[in-house]
Amino acid sequence: MSPAPVRVLTGITTSGTPHLGNYVGAIRPAVAASRAADVESFYFLADLHSLIKAQDPARTQRSTLEIAAAWLACGLDPSQVWFYRQSDVPEITELTWYLTCVAGKGILNRAHAYKAAVDRNRADGEDDDAGVSAGLFMYPVLMAADILIFNADRVPVGRDQVQHIEMARDFGQRFNHVYGREWFTLPEAAIEEHVATLPGLDGRKMSKSYGNTIPMFVPPAELKKLVFSIVTDSRAPGEAKQTEGSALFQLYQAFATPDESAAFARAFADGIGWGDAKQRLFDLVEREIAPLRERYLALVARPGDIEDTLRDGAHRLRERYATPLLSQLREAVGLRNLSAVQLGAMEVEAGADKPPLAAFKQYREGDGRFYFKLVEGERVLLQSHGFDAPRDAGQAIAALRRGDTALADAPVTAGEGVTPAMVQAALDALAAVDAEKAAARAGQA
């Protein structure tokens, strides 16, 4: 039996018009990766996230259309990957609330974007939270829901986003612990060390915030005008020119074959004129972009087709993954069918003087390792040894709960004054509760 494909989830920002930097650094490599046979790929338009900054409704709508059309024009195949709009999967926002109820505010206080906003306010002599929306503060929880709802194994991110993946792991782990089961796979960050970064018209990183971008799908005449406006030095034709630090050469290299790049480097050494060099760059970029532009223009001319594609992707994805999972999670957190409640049993339970049920608590220490303990009220019954991964700790807990591991063989140490019989009694009580829950679910099925 072949192993299950690895689930890889990629969020696509829906702000602004796609430019060559987006294409080279994100779209082109992601589309190539989507064709891997051993991967189940999820690509979503993060339109809910965009509302944190962009609050012009018409611009949000237009940008979502342009970004969706750009990815489709560049070869993303909705029949081979999951391609959907975040806001079309309402289960994501429902899960966001469940995770909000277990997420630690202290962790959210340390989120990079929030801390940066607080630091700016302090530097300006303002209140820490001046101008900070709850959306900015809660952004990591929504991002965690994006990932956890489909139990993604890997999330490609730059180093500045690794913290968000660690938060998703923490929230998922907390939910797993509170509700007593491995509901969520804990995702790994796939750090993109070699993401291509293109220079813009002024030599700085191509970015909308700098106003130095080259939009992907402008007409050829405008593309040529932009290419010819790239800043170069004053060296005349016939003078040797440096490739290192040259925005023109870096842009050329991003679209050229190795042989073409080598030939262009020789032309620099031979003193090619800047006008000729820019013409070569335009010809090269136009060669690759022209067929994509043609497809893009055809797509944006039929916005209804793009809408249908996104809605179909979300519908199929909800049916297969999101709706069944949320149904289970509602049951797990207690949002259940009231007709199944046995009132008599509730009254007996409420009046009984029962000792507190033991609970497993899983956590991470400063040494980077993962631990758990079994507690009964304030008393520690068991303290685990350290584990390299949270999944290993979770599996050890599950084995103890099921009785698959004898106490003498478990990677644990008994608490002070705790006997094996006391621990076994606590585990037996947990097993009895698990059995009752299983029987109740079977009766409702």
Coordinates of C-alpha atoms in Angstrom, one line a residue, residues 10-313:
T10 CA 0.0 27.6 0.5
G11 CA -1.8 30.8 1.2
I12 CA -1.9 33.4 -1.5
T13 CA -2.2 37.1 -0.5
T14 CA -5.0 38.9 -2.3
S15 CA -3.8 42.5 -2.3
G16 CA -2.5 44.5 -5.2
T17 CA -1.7 43.6 -8.8
P18 CA 0.7 40.7 -9.4
H19 CA 4.1 41.7 -10.6
L20 CA 7.2 40.0 -11.9
G21 CA 8.6 39.6 -8.4
N22 CA 5.5 37.7 -7.3
Y23 CA 5.8 35.5 -10.4
V24 CA 9.5 34.6 -10.0
G25 CA 9.5 34.3 -6.2
A26 CA 6.2 32.6 -5.6
I27 CA 3.9 31.7 -8.5
R28 CA 6.3 30.0 -10.9
P29 CA 8.0 27.8 -8.3
A30 CA 4.7 26.9 -6.5
V31 CA 3.0 25.9 -9.8
A32 CA 5.9 23.7 -10.6
A33 CA 5.7 22.1 -7.1
S34 CA 2.0 21.5 -7.5
R35 CA 2.7 18.9 -10.2
A36 CA 4.6 16.5 -7.8
A37 CA 2.9 13.1 -7.7
D38 CA 3.4 12.4 -4.0
V39 CA 1.9 15.7 -2.8
E40 CA -1.7 16.8 -2.1
S41 CA -1.6 20.5 -2.7
F42 CA -3.9 23.2 -1.2
Y43 CA -3.8 26.7 -2.6
F44 CA -6.1 29.3 -1.1
L45 CA -6.8 33.0 -1.7
A46 CA -6.4 34.6 1.7
D47 CA -9.2 37.2 1.3
L48 CA -10.2 37.2 5.0
H49 CA -6.6 38.0 5.9
S50 CA -6.6 40.9 3.4
L51 CA -9.3 42.7 5.3
I52 CA -6.9 43.5 8.1
K53 CA -5.2 46.1 5.9
A54 CA -7.4 46.5 2.8
Q55 CA -10.8 48.0 3.5
D56 CA -11.7 49.2 0.1
P57 CA -14.4 46.7 -1.0
A58 CA -14.0 47.3 -4.8
R59 CA -10.3 47.0 -4.6
T60 CA -10.5 43.8 -2.5
Q61 CA -12.9 42.3 -5.2
R62 CA -10.7 43.4 -8.1
S63 CA -7.5 42.2 -6.5
T64 CA -9.0 38.8 -5.7
L65 CA -10.0 38.4 -9.4
E66 CA -6.6 39.5 -10.6
I67 CA -4.6 37.2 -8.3
A68 CA -6.8 34.2 -9.0
A69 CA -6.5 34.8 -12.8
A70 CA -2.8 35.2 -12.5
W71 CA -2.3 31.8 -10.8
L72 CA -4.6 30.0 -13.3
A73 CA -2.9 31.7 -16.3
C74 CA 0.5 30.6 -15.0
G75 CA -0.6 26.9 -15.0
L76 CA -2.2 26.1 -11.7
D77 CA -4.6 23.3 -12.5
P78 CA -7.8 23.2 -10.3
S79 CA -8.4 19.6 -11.4
Q80 CA -5.1 18.5 -9.9
V81 CA -4.9 20.7 -6.7
W82 CA -7.3 22.2 -4.3
F83 CA -7.8 25.8 -5.3
Y84 CA -10.3 27.8 -3.3
R85 CA -11.1 31.1 -1.7
Q86 CA -10.7 31.3 2.1
S87 CA -14.1 33.0 2.7
D88 CA -15.9 30.2 0.8
V89 CA -15.0 27.7 3.6
P90 CA -17.0 29.0 6.6
E91 CA -15.7 26.1 8.7
I92 CA -12.4 28.0 8.8
T93 CA -13.9 30.8 10.7
E94 CA -15.8 28.4 13.0
L95 CA -12.5 26.6 13.8
T96 CA -10.9 30.0 14.4
W97 CA -13.2 30.5 17.4
Y98 CA -12.5 27.0 18.8
L99 CA -8.8 27.7 18.6
T100 CA -9.3 31.2 20.1
C101 CA -10.8 29.5 23.2
V102 CA -7.6 27.5 23.8
A103 CA -5.0 30.0 22.4
G104 CA -2.8 31.7 25.1
K105 CA -3.0 35.5 25.0
G106 CA 0.7 35.6 26.1
I107 CA 1.7 33.8 22.9
L108 CA -0.3 36.2 20.8
N109 CA 1.3 39.1 22.6
R110 CA 4.6 37.9 21.2
A111 CA 3.6 37.7 17.6
H112 CA 6.0 39.7 15.4
A113 CA 3.4 41.9 13.7
Y114 CA 1.7 42.8 16.9
K115 CA 5.0 43.5 18.7
A116 CA 6.2 45.7 15.8
A117 CA 3.0 47.7 16.1
V118 CA 3.4 48.1 19.9
D119 CA 7.1 49.1 19.4
R120 CA 6.1 51.8 16.9
N121 CA 3.4 53.2 19.2
R122 CA 5.9 53.3 22.1
A123 CA 8.4 55.1 20.0
D124 CA 5.8 57.6 19.1
G125 CA 4.7 58.1 22.7
E126 CA 1.3 56.5 22.0
D127 CA -0.7 53.9 23.9
D128 CA 0.6 50.3 23.2
D129 CA -2.5 49.4 21.3
A130 CA -3.3 52.6 19.5
G131 CA -4.5 51.8 16.0
V132 CA -4.1 48.1 16.5
S133 CA -7.2 46.1 15.4
A134 CA -8.3 42.8 17.0
G135 CA -7.9 41.4 13.5
L136 CA -4.1 42.1 13.5
F137 CA -3.8 40.7 17.0
M138 CA -5.8 37.5 16.1
Y139 CA -4.2 37.0 12.7
P140 CA -2.1 34.0 13.9
V141 CA -5.3 32.2 15.1
L142 CA -7.0 32.5 11.7
M143 CA -3.8 31.4 10.0
A144 CA -3.7 28.3 12.3
A145 CA -7.3 27.5 11.4
D146 CA -6.3 27.7 7.7
I147 CA -3.7 25.1 8.3
L148 CA -5.2 22.8 10.9
I149 CA -8.6 22.4 9.2
F150 CA -7.0 20.3 6.5
N151 CA -4.4 18.8 8.7
A152 CA -1.6 20.1 6.5
D153 CA 1.8 18.4 6.9
R154 CA 3.9 21.2 5.5
V155 CA 3.5 24.9 4.9
P156 CA 6.0 26.7 2.7
V157 CA 7.0 30.0 4.4
G158 CA 9.8 32.4 4.6
R159 CA 11.7 32.7 7.8
D160 CA 9.6 35.7 8.9
Q161 CA 6.5 33.4 8.9
V162 CA 8.0 30.5 10.9
Q163 CA 6.6 31.9 14.2
H164 CA 3.1 31.6 12.8
I165 CA 3.6 27.9 12.1
E166 CA 4.9 27.4 15.6
M167 CA 1.8 29.1 16.9
A168 CA -0.4 26.8 14.8
R169 CA 1.4 23.8 16.3
D170 CA 0.9 25.2 19.8
F171 CA -2.9 25.9 19.3
G172 CA -3.4 22.5 17.7
Q173 CA -1.5 20.8 20.5
R174 CA -3.5 22.6 23.2
F175 CA -6.8 21.6 21.5
N176 CA -5.6 18.0 21.2
H177 CA -4.8 18.0 24.9
V178 CA -8.0 19.7 26.2
Y179 CA -10.3 17.5 24.1
G180 CA -8.3 14.3 24.7
R181 CA -7.5 13.1 21.2
E182 CA -5.1 13.9 18.3
W183 CA -7.6 15.9 16.3
F184 CA -5.0 17.9 14.5
T185 CA -1.7 17.0 12.7
L186 CA 1.0 19.4 13.9
P187 CA 2.3 21.1 10.8
E188 CA 6.0 21.7 9.9
A189 CA 7.3 24.9 8.3
A190 CA 8.9 24.2 4.9
I191 CA 11.4 27.1 5.0
E192 CA 12.0 28.6 1.6
E193 CA 15.7 29.4 1.9
H194 CA 16.3 30.1 -1.8
V195 CA 13.2 32.2 -2.8
A196 CA 14.2 34.4 -5.7
T197 CA 14.0 38.0 -4.9
L198 CA 13.8 40.4 -7.9
P199 CA 15.1 43.9 -7.9
G200 CA 12.6 46.6 -8.9
L201 CA 13.0 49.6 -11.2
D202 CA 15.1 51.5 -8.7
G203 CA 17.4 48.5 -7.7
R204 CA 15.7 47.9 -4.4
K205 CA 13.6 44.8 -3.8
M206 CA 10.6 44.8 -6.1
S207 CA 7.7 45.7 -3.8
K208 CA 4.4 47.5 -4.0
S209 CA 5.4 49.5 -0.9
Y210 CA 8.3 51.0 -2.8
G211 CA 6.3 51.7 -6.0
N212 CA 9.0 50.1 -8.1
T213 CA 7.2 47.0 -9.5
I214 CA 6.8 45.7 -13.0
P215 CA 3.2 44.4 -13.3
M216 CA 3.0 41.0 -14.9
F217 CA 0.3 41.6 -17.5
V218 CA 0.7 45.1 -18.8
P219 CA 0.6 45.5 -22.6
P220 CA 3.9 44.9 -24.4
A221 CA 4.5 48.6 -25.1
E222 CA 4.1 49.5 -21.4
L223 CA 6.3 46.5 -20.3
K224 CA 9.0 47.8 -22.7
K225 CA 8.7 51.3 -21.2
L226 CA 9.0 50.0 -17.7
V227 CA 12.1 47.8 -18.6
F228 CA 13.7 50.8 -20.2
S229 CA 13.2 52.8 -17.0
I230 CA 15.3 50.5 -14.9
V231 CA 18.0 52.5 -13.2
T232 CA 21.6 51.8 -14.5
D233 CA 24.9 53.6 -14.1
S234 CA 26.5 56.1 -16.4
R235 CA 28.9 53.7 -18.2
A236 CA 28.9 54.3 -21.9
P237 CA 28.7 51.7 -24.7
G238 CA 32.1 50.0 -25.1
E239 CA 32.9 50.3 -21.3
A240 CA 32.9 47.0 -19.4
K241 CA 29.9 46.7 -17.0
Q242 CA 29.6 44.8 -13.7
T243 CA 27.0 42.1 -13.4
E244 CA 27.2 42.0 -9.7
G245 CA 24.7 44.4 -8.1
S246 CA 23.1 45.1 -11.5
A247 CA 19.3 45.0 -11.3
L248 CA 19.2 44.6 -15.1
F249 CA 21.4 41.5 -15.0
Q250 CA 19.5 40.0 -12.0
L251 CA 16.2 40.4 -13.8
Y252 CA 17.6 38.9 -17.0
Q253 CA 19.0 35.9 -15.0
A254 CA 15.6 35.2 -13.5
F255 CA 14.1 34.5 -17.0
A256 CA 17.1 33.1 -18.8
T257 CA 18.6 29.7 -19.3
P258 CA 22.2 29.2 -17.9
D259 CA 23.6 29.6 -21.4
E260 CA 21.7 32.8 -22.0
S261 CA 22.9 34.2 -18.7
A262 CA 26.5 33.4 -19.5
A263 CA 26.2 35.1 -22.9
F264 CA 24.6 38.1 -21.3
A265 CA 27.5 38.3 -18.8
R266 CA 30.0 38.2 -21.6
A267 CA 28.1 41.1 -23.3
F268 CA 28.4 43.1 -20.1
A269 CA 32.1 42.4 -20.0
D270 CA 32.4 43.5 -23.7
G271 CA 30.7 46.8 -23.0
I272 CA 27.1 46.3 -24.3
G273 CA 25.2 49.6 -24.3
W274 CA 22.4 49.9 -21.7
G275 CA 19.8 50.4 -24.4
D276 CA 20.8 47.2 -26.1
A277 CA 20.9 45.4 -22.8
K278 CA 17.4 46.6 -21.9
Q279 CA 16.1 45.5 -25.3
R280 CA 17.5 42.0 -24.7
L281 CA 15.8 41.9 -21.2
F282 CA 12.5 43.1 -22.7
D283 CA 12.6 40.4 -25.4
L284 CA 13.4 37.7 -22.9
V285 CA 10.7 38.6 -20.4
E286 CA 8.1 39.1 -23.2
R287 CA 8.9 35.7 -24.6
E288 CA 7.8 34.1 -21.3
I289 CA 5.1 36.4 -20.3
A290 CA 3.3 36.8 -23.6
P291 CA 1.4 33.5 -23.6
L292 CA 0.6 33.9 -19.9
R293 CA -0.8 37.4 -20.6
E294 CA -3.0 36.0 -23.4
R295 CA -4.4 33.4 -21.0
Y296 CA -4.8 36.0 -18.2
L297 CA -6.7 38.5 -20.4
A298 CA -9.0 35.7 -21.5
L299 CA -9.7 34.7 -17.9
V300 CA -10.4 38.2 -16.5
A301 CA -12.8 38.7 -19.4
R302 CA -14.9 35.9 -18.0
P303 CA -14.9 36.6 -14.2
G304 CA -17.9 34.3 -13.8
D305 CA -15.8 31.3 -14.8
I306 CA -13.2 32.2 -12.2
E307 CA -16.0 32.5 -9.6
D308 CA -17.3 29.1 -10.6
T309 CA -13.8 27.6 -10.3
L310 CA -13.3 28.9 -6.8
R311 CA -16.7 28.0 -5.6
D312 CA -16.4 24.5 -7.0
G313 CA -13.1 24.0 -5.3

